[in-house]
Amino acid sequence: MPPNRTTKNNPVSSKAEPRSSTKTPAPRTKRPSPPRHDATADEALLALGPTYAAAPDMPVSVAERELTSLSRLAHAQQARFSRIGITADKVDLLARFARRLGALEKAWQRARGAVKLTAAQRKLRDEAEALDAKLVAGGRWGCRNDAAAQAELSRIADGSGLADTIQDLRDLVDFWSDHESALGVTDITRKDLERARALADALEEAAANEASDASAARALELRNRCFWAADELAKDVREGGRYAFRDQPKIAARFVSRHRATLNRRSRLKSKKAKADALPEQAAVI
């Protein structure tokens, strides 16, 4: 048995203790935070200025790869980037833009494929795209030692869509007119060039149908706007990388667009070649 406890005989008051007049405050309900702005969302892209709707200046697949690579590079150097004002959120946004651009390119290709063209128009479109690729590939080989010609081919190959294919064919006919001497080492024939002209003319109506289709037009506009918005952010990150690593040239050199660097280099070579070709002519005139 537990031991007996001695208790004092203090009288117990029969009155109940008064309750505190202070009420316990009701728990505050937390207000939901406003939705976070997403710069890659449709509404954000459509709110950008009209210049963002311009066609990309490089293949979208190349841009997507470069954006992904740049975001990984910047993420690996986040400690130094944070010191110059490029936050982890900005680097994460770059990665989201890369994924969004890839998704929008696929959406554009699906919408483009759904445009109602006749069977004959689809057949001509497929033939035009195959001929476009043949004329570019021949130029890559036949003019492989001509930097200016390679730069011109890269310019022609940029873009997508039926209207771009039509313009490509016309530009390639002009290209081969200027580089006729290289035709002999390719499998391109003069009939191919004549066919390119004919296809460009025959597909004008189909291109107009593609441009007027609402779903395809919206998909293309979103793709283009995403490309330029991502490009704008990428330029900021690249410039930041070159500044942050100005004391380490090898790392700083990685913060460039390889595609644009190649085009710029070829453009400079083309300019030098044009100046060199002009010197004998000037000397002859003198």
CSV table of C-alpha atoms in Angstrom, one decimal:
chain,number,residue,atom,x,y,z
A,1,MET,CA,0.0,0.0,0.0
A,2,PRO,CA,1.2,3.5,-0.7
A,3,PRO,CA,2.4,5.5,2.4
A,4,ASN,CA,-0.2,7.7,4.1
A,5,ARG,CA,0.3,11.4,3.3
A,6,THR,CA,-0.3,14.1,6.0
A,7,THR,CA,-2.3,17.0,4.7
A,8,LYS,CA,-3.1,20.3,6.3
A,9,ASN,CA,-6.7,21.0,7.2
A,10,ASN,CA,-6.9,24.2,5.2
A,11,PRO,CA,-10.5,25.1,4.5
A,12,VAL,CA,-11.4,24.8,0.9
A,13,SER,CA,-13.4,27.8,-0.5
A,14,SER,CA,-16.7,26.9,-1.9
A,15,LYS,CA,-16.5,29.8,-4.3
A,16,ALA,CA,-15.3,29.0,-7.8
A,17,GLU,CA,-12.2,30.9,-8.9
A,18,PRO,CA,-13.0,33.8,-11.2
A,19,ARG,CA,-12.3,33.1,-14.9
A,20,SER,CA,-9.9,35.3,-16.7
A,21,SER,CA,-11.7,38.0,-18.7
A,22,THR,CA,-8.9,37.8,-21.4
A,23,LYS,CA,-10.1,35.7,-24.4
A,24,THR,CA,-7.7,33.4,-26.3
A,25,PRO,CA,-7.2,35.0,-29.7
A,26,ALA,CA,-8.5,33.0,-32.6
A,27,PRO,CA,-5.8,31.6,-34.8
A,28,ARG,CA,-5.1,33.8,-37.8
A,29,THR,CA,-5.8,32.2,-41.2
A,30,LYS,CA,-2.8,32.5,-43.5
A,31,ARG,CA,-3.7,34.4,-46.7
A,32,PRO,CA,-2.7,32.4,-49.8
A,33,SER,CA,0.3,34.0,-51.5
A,34,PRO,CA,-0.4,35.4,-54.9
A,35,PRO,CA,0.5,33.1,-57.8
A,36,ARG,CA,4.1,33.4,-58.9
A,37,HIS,CA,4.7,35.1,-62.2
A,38,ASP,CA,5.9,32.6,-64.8
A,39,ALA,CA,7.8,34.3,-67.6
A,40,THR,CA,7.5,31.2,-69.8
A,41,ALA,CA,3.6,31.0,-69.6
A,42,ASP,CA,1.5,31.8,-72.7
A,43,GLU,CA,0.1,35.0,-71.2
A,44,ALA,CA,3.5,36.3,-70.3
A,45,LEU,CA,4.9,35.6,-73.8
A,46,LEU,CA,1.9,37.1,-75.5
A,47,ALA,CA,2.3,40.3,-73.4
A,48,LEU,CA,5.8,40.9,-74.9
A,49,GLY,CA,6.3,43.5,-77.6
A,50,PRO,CA,5.6,42.7,-81.3
A,51,THR,CA,9.3,42.3,-82.1
A,52,TYR,CA,9.4,39.1,-80.1
A,53,ALA,CA,7.2,37.5,-82.7
A,54,ALA,CA,10.0,37.6,-85.4
A,55,ALA,CA,11.3,34.3,-86.7
A,56,PRO,CA,14.3,32.9,-84.9
A,57,ASP,CA,17.8,33.5,-86.3
A,58,MET,CA,19.0,29.9,-85.6
A,59,PRO,CA,17.4,26.5,-85.7
A,60,VAL,CA,15.2,26.0,-82.6
A,61,SER,CA,16.7,22.6,-81.9
A,62,VAL,CA,20.2,24.3,-81.7
A,63,ALA,CA,18.8,27.1,-79.4
A,64,GLU,CA,17.3,24.5,-77.1
A,65,ARG,CA,20.5,22.6,-76.7
A,66,GLU,CA,22.5,25.8,-76.1
A,67,LEU,CA,20.1,27.1,-73.5
A,68,THR,CA,20.2,23.7,-71.6
A,69,SER,CA,24.0,23.7,-71.7
A,70,LEU,CA,24.2,27.3,-70.6
A,71,SER,CA,21.8,26.7,-67.6
A,72,ARG,CA,23.9,23.7,-66.5
A,73,LEU,CA,27.1,25.7,-66.8
A,74,ALA,CA,25.7,28.6,-64.8
A,75,HIS,CA,24.2,26.3,-62.2
A,76,ALA,CA,27.7,24.8,-61.6
A,77,GLN,CA,29.1,28.3,-61.1
A,78,GLN,CA,26.2,29.6,-59.0
A,79,ALA,CA,28.4,30.7,-56.1
A,80,ARG,CA,30.3,33.2,-58.3
A,81,PHE,CA,27.2,34.2,-60.2
A,82,SER,CA,25.3,35.1,-57.0
A,83,ARG,CA,28.0,37.7,-56.2
A,84,ILE,CA,27.3,39.6,-59.5
A,85,GLY,CA,23.6,39.6,-59.1
A,86,ILE,CA,22.6,36.6,-61.2
A,87,THR,CA,20.4,34.6,-58.8
A,88,ALA,CA,19.7,30.9,-58.7
A,89,ASP,CA,16.1,31.8,-59.8
A,90,LYS,CA,17.3,33.4,-63.0
A,91,VAL,CA,19.4,30.3,-63.8
A,92,ASP,CA,16.4,28.1,-63.1
A,93,LEU,CA,14.3,30.3,-65.4
A,94,LEU,CA,16.8,29.7,-68.2
A,95,ALA,CA,16.4,26.0,-67.8
A,96,ARG,CA,12.6,26.4,-67.8
A,97,PHE,CA,12.8,28.4,-71.0
A,98,ALA,CA,14.8,25.7,-72.7
A,99,ARG,CA,12.2,23.1,-71.8
A,100,ARG,CA,9.3,25.4,-72.8
A,101,LEU,CA,11.0,26.2,-76.1
A,102,GLY,CA,11.3,22.5,-76.9
A,103,ALA,CA,7.6,21.9,-76.1
A,104,LEU,CA,6.4,24.9,-78.1
A,105,GLU,CA,8.5,23.7,-81.1
A,106,LYS,CA,6.8,20.3,-81.0
A,107,ALA,CA,3.4,22.0,-80.6
A,108,TRP,CA,4.1,24.2,-83.7
A,109,GLN,CA,5.1,21.2,-85.7
A,110,ARG,CA,1.9,19.3,-84.7
A,111,ALA,CA,-0.2,22.4,-85.5
A,112,ARG,CA,1.6,22.8,-88.8
A,113,GLY,CA,1.0,19.2,-89.7
A,114,ALA,CA,-2.7,19.6,-89.0
A,115,VAL,CA,-3.2,22.4,-91.4
A,116,LYS,CA,-5.6,21.3,-94.1
A,117,LEU,CA,-3.7,21.0,-97.3
A,118,THR,CA,-4.7,18.9,-100.3
A,119,ALA,CA,-3.0,15.6,-100.9
A,120,ALA,CA,-1.2,17.2,-103.9
A,121,GLN,CA,0.0,20.2,-101.8
A,122,ARG,CA,1.3,17.8,-99.1
A,123,LYS,CA,3.2,15.9,-101.8
A,124,LEU,CA,4.7,19.0,-103.2
A,125,ARG,CA,5.7,20.2,-99.7
A,126,ASP,CA,7.5,17.0,-98.9
A,127,GLU,CA,9.3,17.2,-102.3
A,128,ALA,CA,10.3,20.8,-101.6
A,129,GLU,CA,11.7,20.0,-98.1
A,130,ALA,CA,13.7,17.1,-99.5
A,131,LEU,CA,15.0,19.2,-102.4
A,132,ASP,CA,15.9,22.0,-99.9
A,133,ALA,CA,18.0,19.6,-97.9
A,134,LYS,CA,19.7,18.3,-101.0
A,135,LEU,CA,20.7,21.7,-102.2
A,136,VAL,CA,22.0,22.7,-98.8
A,137,ALA,CA,23.9,19.4,-98.3
A,138,GLY,CA,25.5,19.8,-101.8
A,139,GLY,CA,26.6,23.3,-100.9
A,140,ARG,CA,28.1,22.1,-97.6
A,141,TRP,CA,30.3,19.7,-99.6
A,142,GLY,CA,31.0,21.5,-102.8
A,143,CYS,CA,31.8,24.8,-101.1
A,144,ARG,CA,33.4,23.3,-97.9
A,145,ASN,CA,36.5,25.4,-98.2
A,146,ASP,CA,34.6,28.7,-98.8
A,147,ALA,CA,33.8,30.2,-95.4
A,148,ALA,CA,31.6,32.9,-96.9
A,149,ALA,CA,29.5,30.3,-98.8
A,150,GLN,CA,29.1,28.3,-95.6
A,151,ALA,CA,27.9,31.3,-93.7
A,152,GLU,CA,25.3,32.0,-96.5
A,153,LEU,CA,24.1,28.4,-96.3
A,154,SER,CA,23.7,28.7,-92.5
A,155,ARG,CA,21.6,31.8,-93.0
A,156,ILE,CA,19.4,30.1,-95.6
A,157,ALA,CA,18.9,27.0,-93.4
A,158,ASP,CA,17.6,28.9,-90.4
A,159,GLY,CA,13.8,29.0,-89.8
A,160,SER,CA,11.0,26.6,-90.3
A,161,GLY,CA,7.6,26.4,-91.9
A,162,LEU,CA,6.4,26.2,-95.5
A,163,ALA,CA,7.0,29.9,-96.1
A,164,ASP,CA,10.6,29.5,-95.0
A,165,THR,CA,11.0,26.4,-97.3
A,166,ILE,CA,9.8,28.4,-100.3
A,167,GLN,CA,12.2,31.2,-99.5
A,168,ASP,CA,15.0,28.7,-99.0
A,169,LEU,CA,14.4,27.3,-102.5
A,170,ARG,CA,14.6,30.7,-104.1
A,171,ASP,CA,17.7,31.6,-102.1
A,172,LEU,CA,19.4,28.3,-103.0
A,173,VAL,CA,18.7,28.9,-106.7
A,174,ASP,CA,20.5,32.2,-106.3
A,175,PHE,CA,23.3,30.6,-104.2
A,176,TRP,CA,24.0,28.0,-106.9
A,177,SER,CA,23.9,30.6,-109.6
A,178,ASP,CA,26.8,32.3,-107.7
A,179,HIS,CA,28.7,29.0,-107.1
A,180,GLU,CA,28.0,27.2,-110.4
A,181,SER,CA,31.6,26.0,-110.6
A,182,ALA,CA,31.0,23.7,-107.6
A,183,LEU,CA,28.0,21.9,-109.1
A,184,GLY,CA,30.4,19.4,-110.8
A,185,VAL,CA,31.4,17.8,-107.5
A,186,THR,CA,27.9,17.3,-106.3
A,187,ASP,CA,24.9,15.3,-107.4
A,188,ILE,CA,22.8,18.4,-108.0
A,189,THR,CA,21.6,18.9,-111.5
A,190,ARG,CA,20.3,21.9,-113.4
A,191,LYS,CA,16.9,20.2,-113.4
A,192,ASP,CA,17.0,20.3,-109.6
A,193,LEU,CA,17.4,24.0,-109.7
A,194,GLU,CA,14.6,24.4,-112.3
A,195,ARG,CA,12.4,22.2,-110.1
A,196,ALA,CA,13.2,24.4,-107.0
A,197,ARG,CA,11.8,27.4,-108.8
A,198,ALA,CA,8.7,25.6,-109.9
A,199,LEU,CA,8.0,24.2,-106.4
A,200,ALA,CA,8.4,27.6,-104.8
A,201,ASP,CA,5.8,29.0,-107.2
A,202,ALA,CA,3.4,26.0,-106.8
A,203,LEU,CA,3.4,26.1,-103.0
A,204,GLU,CA,2.5,29.8,-102.5
A,205,GLU,CA,-1.2,29.0,-102.0
A,206,ALA,CA,-0.4,26.2,-99.5
A,207,ALA,CA,1.9,28.6,-97.6
A,208,ALA,CA,-0.9,31.2,-97.4
A,209,ASN,CA,-3.2,28.5,-96.0
A,210,GLU,CA,-0.6,27.6,-93.3
A,211,ALA,CA,-0.2,31.3,-92.4
A,212,SER,CA,-3.9,31.8,-92.1
A,213,ASP,CA,-4.7,28.8,-89.9
A,214,ALA,CA,-5.4,30.2,-86.4
A,215,SER,CA,-4.0,27.3,-84.4
A,216,ALA,CA,-0.8,27.1,-86.4
A,217,ALA,CA,-0.3,30.8,-86.4
A,218,ARG,CA,-0.7,31.0,-82.6
A,219,ALA,CA,1.6,28.0,-82.1
A,220,LEU,CA,4.2,29.6,-84.3
A,221,GLU,CA,3.9,33.0,-82.5
A,222,LEU,CA,4.3,31.4,-79.1
A,223,ARG,CA,7.4,29.5,-80.3
A,224,ASN,CA,9.0,32.6,-81.7
A,225,ARG,CA,8.2,34.7,-78.6
A,226,CYS,CA,9.7,32.1,-76.3
A,227,PHE,CA,12.8,31.9,-78.5
A,228,TRP,CA,13.5,35.6,-78.2
A,229,ALA,CA,12.6,35.9,-74.5
A,230,ALA,CA,14.9,33.0,-73.7
A,231,ASP,CA,17.6,34.5,-76.0
A,232,GLU,CA,17.4,37.8,-74.1
A,233,LEU,CA,17.9,36.1,-70.7
A,234,ALA,CA,20.7,33.9,-72.2
A,235,LYS,CA,22.6,37.0,-73.3
A,236,ASP,CA,22.4,38.4,-69.8
A,237,VAL,CA,23.8,35.2,-68.3
A,238,ARG,CA,26.5,34.9,-71.0
A,239,GLU,CA,27.7,38.5,-70.4
A,240,GLY,CA,27.6,37.8,-66.6
A,241,GLY,CA,29.7,34.7,-67.1
A,242,ARG,CA,32.3,36.5,-69.2
A,243,TYR,CA,32.5,39.2,-66.6
A,244,ALA,CA,32.6,36.9,-63.6
A,245,PHE,CA,35.4,34.8,-65.1
A,246,ARG,CA,37.3,37.5,-66.9
A,247,ASP,CA,40.4,36.3,-64.9
A,248,GLN,CA,39.9,32.8,-66.2
A,249,PRO,CA,39.7,33.0,-70.1
A,250,LYS,CA,39.1,29.3,-70.6
A,251,ILE,CA,35.9,29.4,-68.5
A,252,ALA,CA,34.8,32.8,-69.8
A,253,ALA,CA,35.1,31.4,-73.4
A,254,ARG,CA,32.4,28.8,-72.6
A,255,PHE,CA,29.8,31.6,-72.1
A,256,VAL,CA,29.2,32.1,-75.8
A,257,SER,CA,26.7,30.9,-78.4
A,258,ARG,CA,28.7,28.5,-80.5
A,259,HIS,CA,26.2,28.8,-83.4
A,260,ARG,CA,26.4,32.6,-83.5
A,261,ALA,CA,30.2,32.6,-82.9
A,262,THR,CA,30.6,30.4,-86.0
A,263,LEU,CA,28.4,32.6,-88.1
A,264,ASN,CA,30.2,35.7,-87.0
A,265,ARG,CA,33.6,34.2,-87.7
A,266,ARG,CA,32.4,33.2,-91.2
A,267,SER,CA,31.0,36.7,-91.8
A,268,ARG,CA,34.3,38.3,-90.9
A,269,LEU,CA,36.1,35.9,-93.3
A,270,LYS,CA,33.6,36.8,-96.0
A,271,SER,CA,34.2,40.5,-95.4
A,272,LYS,CA,38.0,40.0,-95.5
A,273,LYS,CA,37.7,38.0,-98.7
A,274,ALA,CA,35.5,40.7,-100.4
A,275,LYS,CA,38.1,43.3,-99.5
A,276,ALA,CA,40.9,41.2,-100.8
A,277,ASP,CA,39.1,40.6,-104.1
A,278,ALA,CA,38.4,44.3,-104.4
A,279,LEU,CA,42.1,45.3,-104.1
A,280,PRO,CA,43.2,44.0,-107.5
A,281,GLU,CA,40.3,45.7,-109.1
A,282,GLN,CA,41.2,49.0,-107.4
A,283,ALA,CA,44.8,48.6,-108.5
A,284,ALA,CA,43.7,48.0,-112.1
A,285,VAL,CA,41.6,51.2,-112.1
A,286,ILE,CA,44.5,53.3,-110.7
